[in-house]
Short mmCIF file of C-alpha atoms in Angstrom, two decimals:
data_model
loop_
_atom_site.label_atom_id
_atom_site.label_comp_id
_atom_site.label_asym_id
_atom_site.label_seq_id
_atom_site.Cartn_x
_atom_site.Cartn_y
_atom_site.Cartn_z
CA MET X 243 -10.95 2.75 -4.28
CA SER X 244 -7.49 2.33 -2.59
CA ASP X 245 -6.23 1.63 0.91
CA VAL X 246 -2.96 3.59 1.05
CA SER X 247 -2.48 2.25 4.76
CA MET X 248 -2.01 -1.39 2.88
CA LEU X 249 1.35 -1.15 1.28
CA ASP X 250 2.71 -4.74 0.41
CA PRO X 251 6.22 -5.44 -0.76
CA LEU X 252 6.38 -7.00 -4.26
CA PRO X 253 8.10 -10.37 -3.77
CA ALA X 254 10.66 -11.16 -6.26
CA HIS X 255 8.98 -13.97 -8.04
CA ASP X 256 6.12 -11.74 -8.94
CA LEU X 257 8.00 -8.83 -10.14
CA LYS X 258 8.46 -8.84 -13.83
CA LEU X 259 10.37 -5.75 -14.90
CA ASN X 260 10.23 -4.53 -18.53
CA PRO X 261 13.83 -5.67 -19.85
CA HIS X 262 13.96 -2.65 -22.11
CA ALA X 263 13.42 -0.18 -19.34
CA PRO X 264 16.34 1.42 -17.44
CA HIS X 265 16.54 0.69 -13.79
CA PRO X 266 19.39 0.45 -11.28
CA GLU X 267 21.92 -2.24 -11.11
CA PHE X 268 21.50 -2.63 -7.40
CA ALA X 269 18.58 -4.42 -5.72
CA TRP X 270 15.63 -1.89 -4.66
CA PHE X 271 12.40 -2.33 -2.63
CA ILE X 272 8.93 -0.85 -3.35
CA GLY X 273 5.39 -1.32 -1.71
CA ILE X 274 2.17 -1.12 -3.57
CA PRO X 275 -1.41 -0.93 -2.45
CA SER X 276 -2.87 -4.13 -2.07
CA ASP X 277 -5.73 -3.53 -4.04
CA TRP X 278 -3.85 -2.26 -7.23
CA ALA X 279 -2.93 -4.70 -9.87
CA LEU X 280 0.38 -5.08 -11.82
CA LEU X 281 -0.23 -4.27 -15.48
CA ASP X 282 1.16 -6.76 -17.78
CA THR X 283 2.81 -4.85 -20.84
CA HIS X 284 4.52 -7.79 -22.66
CA PRO X 285 3.70 -7.62 -26.24
CA GLU X 286 2.55 -11.30 -26.49
CA SER X 287 0.47 -11.56 -23.37
CA TRP X 288 -1.13 -8.11 -22.40
CA GLN X 289 -4.24 -8.52 -24.20
CA ARG X 290 -5.38 -11.92 -22.31
CA SER X 291 -3.93 -10.56 -19.04
CA ALA X 292 -6.03 -7.46 -19.57
CA ALA X 293 -9.27 -9.29 -20.22
CA ARG X 294 -8.61 -11.30 -17.10
CA MET X 295 -8.04 -8.33 -15.15
CA VAL X 296 -11.20 -6.78 -16.05
CA ASP X 297 -13.30 -9.83 -15.43
CA ASP X 298 -11.52 -10.46 -11.88
CA ARG X 299 -11.99 -6.78 -10.84
CA PHE X 300 -15.62 -6.65 -11.80
CA PHE X 301 -16.48 -10.22 -11.02
CA GLY X 302 -20.21 -10.48 -9.65
CA GLN X 303 -20.94 -7.02 -11.05
CA ARG X 304 -23.14 -6.01 -13.88
CA LEU X 305 -20.72 -4.75 -16.44
CA ARG X 306 -22.17 -3.42 -19.81
CA ALA X 307 -20.68 -4.44 -23.09
CA ALA X 308 -20.02 -0.74 -23.80
CA GLU X 309 -18.26 -0.23 -20.33
CA ARG X 310 -16.16 -3.34 -20.62
CA ARG X 311 -14.98 -2.04 -24.32
CA ALA X 312 -14.06 1.34 -22.51
CA VAL X 313 -12.28 -0.40 -19.96
CA LEU X 314 -10.26 -2.47 -22.33
CA GLN X 315 -9.53 0.57 -24.59
CA PHE X 316 -8.14 2.29 -21.33
CA LEU X 317 -5.78 -0.70 -20.76
CA GLU X 318 -4.73 -0.87 -24.36
CA GLN X 319 -3.73 2.81 -24.35
CA LEU X 320 -2.12 2.43 -20.79
CA VAL X 321 0.04 -0.48 -22.09
CA ALA X 322 0.89 1.40 -25.23
CA ASP X 323 2.05 4.47 -23.09
CA CYS X 324 4.07 2.42 -20.88
CA GLN X 325 5.80 0.56 -23.65
CA ARG X 326 6.24 3.79 -25.37
CA ALA X 327 7.95 5.67 -22.25
CA GLY X 328 9.93 2.78 -20.98
CA ALA X 329 8.15 2.22 -17.75
CA ALA X 330 9.96 -0.43 -15.39
CA LEU X 331 6.71 -1.11 -13.42
CA SER X 332 3.06 -0.15 -14.00
CA LEU X 333 -0.09 -0.38 -11.80
CA VAL X 334 -3.64 -0.12 -12.51
CA GLN X 335 -6.78 0.35 -10.51
CA LEU X 336 -10.39 -0.23 -11.83
CA GLY X 337 -13.63 0.03 -9.85
CA ARG X 338 -16.95 1.78 -9.64
CA MET X 339 -17.15 5.43 -8.87
CA SER X 340 -19.61 6.86 -6.18
CA SER X 341 -21.89 7.97 -9.44
CA GLY X 342 -22.02 4.32 -10.65
CA THR X 343 -19.48 4.97 -13.55
CA VAL X 344 -16.31 3.05 -14.20
CA GLY X 345 -13.37 4.70 -12.84
CA SER X 346 -9.71 3.81 -13.76
CA ALA X 347 -6.31 5.05 -13.04
CA GLY X 348 -2.68 4.08 -13.70
CA LEU X 349 0.49 4.54 -11.59
CA HIS X 350 3.90 4.09 -13.30
CA LEU X 351 7.34 3.58 -12.14
CA GLY X 352 10.40 4.89 -14.36
CA TRP X 353 14.12 5.31 -13.36
CA PHE X 354 16.51 8.19 -14.67
CA ASN X 355 20.24 7.60 -14.58
CA SER X 356 21.82 11.09 -14.40
CA ALA X 357 25.44 9.65 -14.48
CA PRO X 358 27.89 10.88 -14.24
CA GLN X 359 26.14 13.43 -12.10
CA PRO X 360 24.75 12.18 -8.64
CA ALA X 361 21.11 12.20 -8.15
CA GLY X 362 19.75 15.18 -6.13
CA LEU X 363 16.82 17.75 -5.94
CA ALA X 364 18.81 20.57 -7.90
CA LEU X 365 18.98 18.31 -10.75
CA VAL X 366 15.21 17.41 -10.52
CA ARG X 367 14.23 20.99 -10.20
CA GLN X 368 16.14 21.93 -13.62
CA THR X 369 13.95 19.24 -15.37
CA LEU X 370 10.69 20.13 -14.02
CA PRO X 371 8.01 21.43 -16.46
CA ARG X 372 7.21 25.27 -16.56
CA THR X 373 3.67 24.82 -15.79
CA GLY X 374 1.90 23.37 -12.66
CA THR X 375 3.18 23.49 -9.30
CA ALA X 376 5.60 21.61 -7.23
CA GLU X 377 6.01 20.87 -3.52
CA GLU X 378 8.79 19.02 -1.38
CA VAL X 379 7.75 15.77 -0.14
CA GLU X 380 9.82 13.87 2.61
CA THR X 381 10.43 10.10 2.53
CA PRO X 382 12.64 7.58 4.42
CA ALA X 383 15.18 7.64 1.34
CA GLY X 384 15.17 11.38 1.36
CA PRO X 385 13.54 14.34 -0.11
CA GLY X 386 11.57 14.33 -3.26
CA VAL X 387 9.50 16.52 -5.28
CA LEU X 388 5.76 16.19 -6.42
CA HIS X 389 4.76 17.93 -9.39
CA ARG X 390 1.12 18.52 -10.17
CA ASP X 391 -0.47 19.72 -13.53
CA VAL X 392 -3.28 19.29 -15.53
CA ALA X 393 -4.10 18.17 -19.15
CA SER X 394 -6.67 18.03 -21.77
CA THR X 395 -7.28 14.44 -22.86
CA VAL X 396 -9.88 12.25 -24.60
CA PRO X 397 -10.65 9.23 -22.28
CA PRO X 398 -10.53 5.78 -23.75
CA GLY X 399 -14.17 5.21 -25.06
CA GLY X 400 -14.82 8.87 -24.80
CA LEU X 401 -15.60 11.63 -27.67
CA THR X 402 -14.67 14.59 -26.04
CA ARG X 403 -11.74 16.16 -24.24
CA VAL X 404 -11.80 16.39 -20.32
CA ARG X 405 -9.48 17.86 -17.81
CA SER X 406 -7.07 15.23 -16.31
CA ALA X 407 -4.94 15.74 -13.07
CA VAL X 408 -1.46 14.60 -13.87
CA LEU X 409 1.08 13.81 -11.11
CA GLN X 410 4.91 13.12 -11.14
CA LEU X 411 6.86 12.34 -8.07
CA PHE X 412 10.81 12.56 -8.44
CA LEU X 413 12.84 10.75 -5.80
CA PRO X 414 16.68 10.84 -6.10
CA LEU X 415 18.33 8.13 -3.99
CA PRO X 416 21.18 9.48 -2.28
CA GLY X 417 24.50 8.24 -3.03
CA THR X 418 23.49 6.89 -6.42
CA THR X 419 23.09 8.29 -9.93
CA TRP X 420 19.31 7.04 -9.96
CA THR X 421 16.20 9.07 -9.63
CA ALA X 422 12.79 7.10 -9.25
CA VAL X 423 10.03 8.75 -11.08
CA LEU X 424 6.17 8.04 -10.30
CA SER X 425 3.69 9.22 -12.76
CA ALA X 426 0.04 8.98 -12.63
CA ALA X 427 -3.11 10.70 -14.14
CA THR X 428 -6.76 10.46 -13.87
CA PRO X 429 -9.76 12.23 -15.68
CA HIS X 430 -12.03 11.57 -12.58
CA PRO X 431 -11.81 14.42 -9.96
CA GLU X 432 -13.13 12.06 -7.29
CA MET X 433 -9.90 10.19 -7.77
CA GLU X 434 -7.44 12.99 -7.43
CA GLN X 435 -6.86 12.97 -3.70
CA VAL X 436 -6.51 9.29 -3.41
CA LEU X 437 -4.15 9.14 -6.43
CA THR X 438 -2.13 11.88 -4.63
CA GLU X 439 -2.05 9.81 -1.37
CA VAL X 440 -1.20 6.43 -3.21
CA THR X 441 1.75 8.08 -5.20
CA VAL X 442 3.32 9.50 -2.32
CA ALA X 443 2.85 6.42 -0.16
CA VAL X 444 4.37 4.51 -2.82
CA ALA X 445 7.28 6.89 -3.18
CA ARG X 446 7.84 6.55 0.75
CA SER X 447 8.17 2.95 0.40
CA ILE X 448 11.11 2.96 -2.16
CA LYS X 449 14.72 2.55 -1.10
CA PRO X 450 17.67 0.35 -2.06
CA ALA X 451 17.33 -3.09 -0.72
CA ASP X 452 19.54 -4.02 2.29
CA GLN X 453 20.68 -7.40 3.08
CA ASP X 454 17.67 -8.27 5.08
CA ASP X 455 15.43 -7.38 2.11
CA VAL X 456 17.35 -9.37 -0.45
CA ALA X 457 17.31 -12.54 2.08
CA ALA X 458 13.63 -12.08 2.57
CA ALA X 459 12.73 -11.76 -1.04
CA ASN X 460 15.06 -14.97 -1.79
CA ASP X 461 13.37 -17.06 1.17
CA ALA X 462 9.92 -16.02 -0.53
CA ALA X 463 10.95 -17.02 -3.81
CA ARG X 464 12.36 -20.51 -2.61
CA GLY X 465 9.03 -20.87 -0.67
CA HIS X 466 7.04 -20.03 -3.87
CA ASP X 467 8.98 -22.34 -6.02
CA SER X 468 8.31 -25.17 -3.54
CA ASP X 469 4.57 -24.91 -3.85
#
């Protein structure tokens, strides 16, 4: 359901951060899979945006009324979770599984400021849950930690609890007090591997923006405004 080889930078004119979510004071860069969508979490617009997203994602496909309700319930729960957790940026993937059922997954970026302590793996390991497993992941910005766990949840539109895979990737940015935290979960075993690959790929794209990145973003924004 995702092509992790296609990571697109988010241009500044399309990137709308949650103003209530913490994030670094410096410019930063992130890439996302080209077939994932930005999730609108604004209280006044998310419902209209969610409905458009579902219609766009399943355009030309037969989507039963019950399936559409279940997807909209998933998005409603996802928006509420993002607002509650203070996610700076949220992505969503919707599509058909190989079984024909509708599949969904969310990927969320949050930032943790450990000031006055500098960001680092030692601090990350102190905050990891006692359950699950953890492994180190190499990225261009430095090493991170990928934590895997499972949880029992009731999917939106469902009636019974199912096993969900839960991923968290912690990436401290060297020389700063900021740690990027990517969180993802899915109740679909078929999506676990690709969700892991997407999470790691996005983490490997995160970095403080340099002058060339900022200049390119400004040029793109000016070109967008002139359209």
